[in-house]
Coordinates of C-alpha atoms in Angstrom, one line a residue:
I21 CA 1.3 -64.6 -18.9
D22 CA 2.5 -61.3 -20.3
P23 CA 1.4 -58.6 -17.7
D24 CA 1.3 -56.3 -20.5
Q25 CA -0.7 -58.7 -23.2
A26 CA -4.0 -56.8 -22.4
L27 CA -2.4 -53.1 -23.8
I28 CA -0.6 -54.8 -26.8
A29 CA -3.8 -56.1 -28.3
R30 CA -4.9 -53.0 -27.5
C31 CA -2.0 -51.5 -29.9
K32 CA -2.2 -54.2 -33.0
R33 CA -3.7 -51.5 -35.3
L34 CA -2.9 -47.9 -35.8
D35 CA -6.4 -47.3 -36.8
S36 CA -7.9 -48.4 -33.6
E37 CA -10.1 -45.5 -31.1
E38 CA -7.7 -47.7 -28.4
F39 CA -4.4 -47.7 -30.0
E40 CA -3.6 -44.3 -28.8
A41 CA -5.1 -44.1 -24.8
A42 CA -3.4 -47.8 -25.0
F43 CA 0.7 -47.4 -26.0
E44 CA 0.3 -44.2 -24.0
A45 CA -0.6 -46.5 -20.4
L46 CA 2.6 -48.3 -21.8
Y47 CA 4.6 -45.9 -22.6
H48 CA 4.0 -44.4 -19.3
R49 CA 4.7 -47.6 -17.3
Y50 CA 7.8 -48.1 -18.7
R51 CA 9.2 -44.5 -19.5
D52 CA 11.1 -44.7 -16.5
R53 CA 12.6 -48.0 -17.1
V54 CA 13.5 -47.1 -20.3
Y55 CA 15.4 -44.4 -19.5
S56 CA 17.4 -46.1 -17.0
I57 CA 19.0 -48.6 -19.9
A58 CA 18.8 -45.1 -22.2
Y59 CA 21.0 -43.6 -19.1
R60 CA 23.4 -46.5 -18.4
I61 CA 24.3 -47.1 -22.8
T62 CA 24.9 -43.6 -22.9
G63 CA 26.0 -41.8 -19.8
T64 CA 24.9 -39.1 -20.8
V65 CA 21.0 -37.0 -19.7
A66 CA 20.7 -35.3 -22.7
D67 CA 21.7 -39.0 -24.9
A68 CA 18.9 -40.9 -22.4
M69 CA 17.0 -38.1 -23.5
D70 CA 17.2 -38.8 -27.8
V71 CA 17.1 -42.3 -27.0
V72 CA 14.4 -42.6 -25.9
Q73 CA 12.3 -41.1 -27.9
E74 CA 14.0 -42.7 -30.4
S75 CA 13.1 -46.0 -28.5
F76 CA 9.4 -44.7 -28.5
S77 CA 9.7 -43.7 -32.2
V78 CA 10.8 -47.6 -32.9
L79 CA 8.0 -48.7 -30.8
F80 CA 5.5 -46.7 -32.3
R81 CA 6.5 -48.2 -35.3
R82 CA 7.1 -51.3 -34.4
I83 CA 3.9 -52.9 -31.7
S84 CA 1.8 -54.2 -34.5
D85 CA 5.1 -57.0 -35.1
F86 CA 5.1 -57.7 -32.1
R87 CA 4.3 -62.1 -31.7
G88 CA 4.5 -62.8 -27.9
E89 CA 7.1 -65.3 -28.3
A90 CA 9.0 -63.6 -26.1
L91 CA 8.0 -60.8 -23.1
F92 CA 7.1 -57.0 -24.2
S93 CA 8.9 -56.0 -21.9
T94 CA 12.4 -58.6 -23.4
W95 CA 11.2 -57.2 -26.4
L96 CA 10.8 -53.7 -26.4
F97 CA 14.2 -53.8 -24.0
R98 CA 17.0 -55.0 -27.4
I99 CA 14.9 -51.5 -29.4
V100 CA 16.0 -49.6 -27.0
V101 CA 20.2 -51.2 -27.1
N102 CA 19.2 -51.5 -29.9
C103 CA 19.1 -47.7 -30.1
A104 CA 20.6 -46.8 -27.8
I105 CA 24.2 -48.4 -29.5
D106 CA 23.7 -47.0 -32.2
S107 CA 23.6 -43.5 -30.7
K108 CA 26.7 -44.0 -29.2
R109 CA 27.9 -45.8 -32.8
R110 CA 27.2 -42.0 -34.6
G111 CA 29.0 -40.2 -31.5
R112 CA 25.3 -38.1 -31.3
S113 CA 25.8 -35.8 -28.2
S114 CA 21.9 -33.8 -28.8
I115 CA 22.5 -29.7 -29.0
Q116 CA 19.2 -29.6 -27.3
R117 CA 18.9 -30.2 -23.2
R118 CA 16.2 -30.8 -22.3
T119 CA 14.4 -31.0 -18.5
S120 CA 13.8 -34.2 -17.5
S121 CA 10.7 -36.3 -15.6
F122 CA 12.1 -39.4 -15.4
S123 CA 13.5 -40.5 -11.9
Q124 CA 17.2 -41.9 -12.6
L125 CA 17.3 -44.9 -11.2
A126 CA 20.1 -45.7 -7.8
P127 CA 22.8 -47.7 -9.3
G128 CA 23.3 -50.3 -7.1
A129 CA 21.5 -53.3 -8.0
E130 CA 20.4 -56.6 -6.2
P131 CA 21.7 -59.4 -9.8
A132 CA 19.3 -61.5 -10.4
D133 CA 19.6 -64.6 -9.3
D134 CA 22.3 -66.4 -6.8
E135 CA 25.2 -66.5 -9.3
S136 CA 28.1 -65.1 -9.6
D137 CA 27.6 -61.1 -9.6
G138 CA 30.5 -59.1 -10.0
P139 CA 32.1 -55.7 -8.3
L140 CA 28.3 -54.7 -9.7
D141 CA 27.4 -56.2 -5.8
A142 CA 29.8 -53.7 -4.7
A143 CA 28.2 -50.7 -5.7
Q144 CA 25.5 -50.2 -2.1
T145 CA 25.6 -46.7 -2.0
G146 CA 25.7 -43.5 -3.7
E147 CA 28.9 -42.5 -3.9
L148 CA 30.1 -45.6 -4.9
G149 CA 27.4 -45.9 -7.4
E150 CA 28.9 -43.0 -9.1
H151 CA 32.2 -43.9 -9.3
V152 CA 31.0 -47.6 -10.6
H153 CA 28.3 -45.4 -13.2
E154 CA 32.2 -43.3 -14.5
S155 CA 33.7 -47.3 -15.1
I156 CA 30.3 -48.4 -17.0
Q157 CA 31.1 -45.7 -19.1
R158 CA 34.8 -46.8 -19.9
L159 CA 33.4 -50.0 -21.8
S160 CA 31.7 -50.9 -25.1
P161 CA 28.5 -50.0 -25.5
K162 CA 27.4 -53.8 -25.6
L163 CA 29.3 -54.8 -23.1
R164 CA 27.4 -52.0 -21.0
A165 CA 24.4 -52.8 -22.0
I166 CA 24.3 -56.8 -20.5
L167 CA 25.7 -55.3 -17.5
V168 CA 22.7 -53.3 -17.0
L169 CA 20.3 -55.9 -18.7
R170 CA 21.7 -58.3 -16.2
Y171 CA 21.8 -56.4 -12.9
L172 CA 19.2 -52.9 -14.1
E173 CA 16.4 -55.7 -15.4
G174 CA 17.1 -58.9 -13.6
L175 CA 16.6 -60.0 -16.8
S176 CA 17.8 -64.1 -16.8
Y177 CA 20.3 -65.3 -19.2
E178 CA 17.0 -66.5 -21.4
E179 CA 15.8 -63.6 -21.3
L180 CA 18.8 -61.6 -22.2
C181 CA 18.7 -64.4 -25.3
V182 CA 16.3 -62.8 -26.6
A183 CA 17.1 -59.2 -25.4
L184 CA 20.3 -59.2 -27.3
D185 CA 19.8 -60.9 -30.0
L186 CA 22.0 -62.9 -28.7
S187 CA 23.6 -66.7 -27.5
M188 CA 23.5 -68.9 -25.1
G189 CA 26.8 -68.9 -25.2
T190 CA 27.5 -65.4 -26.1
V191 CA 25.6 -64.1 -23.9
K192 CA 27.8 -65.8 -20.8
S193 CA 30.8 -65.3 -22.8
R194 CA 29.9 -61.4 -23.6
L195 CA 29.2 -61.1 -19.5
A196 CA 31.9 -62.8 -18.0
R197 CA 34.0 -60.4 -20.0
A198 CA 31.5 -57.8 -19.1
H199 CA 32.2 -58.4 -14.9
V200 CA 36.2 -58.9 -16.5
G201 CA 36.7 -55.7 -17.1
L202 CA 34.5 -54.1 -14.7
Q203 CA 36.3 -55.9 -12.4
S204 CA 39.4 -54.2 -13.9
V205 CA 38.2 -50.7 -14.6
L206 CA 36.8 -50.3 -10.6
A207 CA 39.6 -52.2 -8.6
G208 CA 41.1 -49.5 -6.6
T209 CA 37.9 -47.7 -6.4
L210 CA 36.5 -51.0 -4.9
E211 CA 39.8 -52.3 -2.4
A212 CA 38.8 -47.4 -1.0
F213 CA 35.9 -48.1 -0.2
G214 CA 36.0 -51.3 1.6
Y215 CA 35.5 -53.9 -1.6
T216 CA 37.0 -57.3 -0.9
P217 CA 37.2 -60.6 -3.2
E218 CA 36.6 -62.5 -0.7
T219 CA 32.7 -60.9 0.5
G220 CA 31.6 -59.2 -2.7
R221 CA 30.4 -56.6 -1.2
V222 CA 31.7 -53.3 1.0
A223 CA 33.2 -53.8 4.7
N224 CA 30.3 -52.2 6.7
S225 CA 27.2 -51.7 4.5

């Protein structure tokens, strides 16, 4: 059962008296997670804030189209990823610098299951986490997106297929490419922090 089902039902009609309160509740429930995804993909606070604004604007216009064939959160994350990738494709950098009330999620994230998690599992300290974030920015937006959704949001492979509108084979292939790319970029940094491929952990962490 989708935990957002009741709120979604109240958002089906823009002219409904319940719409405003229900949409605001969804905004407050997801704004931090939307910001975290946007920030990891765009790389800057200003661009992430732009993506948050654009994502909720798209959601406002399209929420009545949600059919419940997947979790609402997965459907929303697809909107966020598309907005973030479009932002990077346009090479947009925000002129305005807004103050943000969004809490910044710690860079370290445990994987959703026991499958191979690659070097992201080593991001257990603030300093190393910043290096991981900087390294992720050197990957393509599409590879950033799949890493963020997999490890920051803990989406399963099936949910990644929905969120990214990809086949299972493409999801696995893209995730593998992202692992290889990040491992290559991070190799020197991880060694400096005592990361060993044999354990997949930071020494003494």
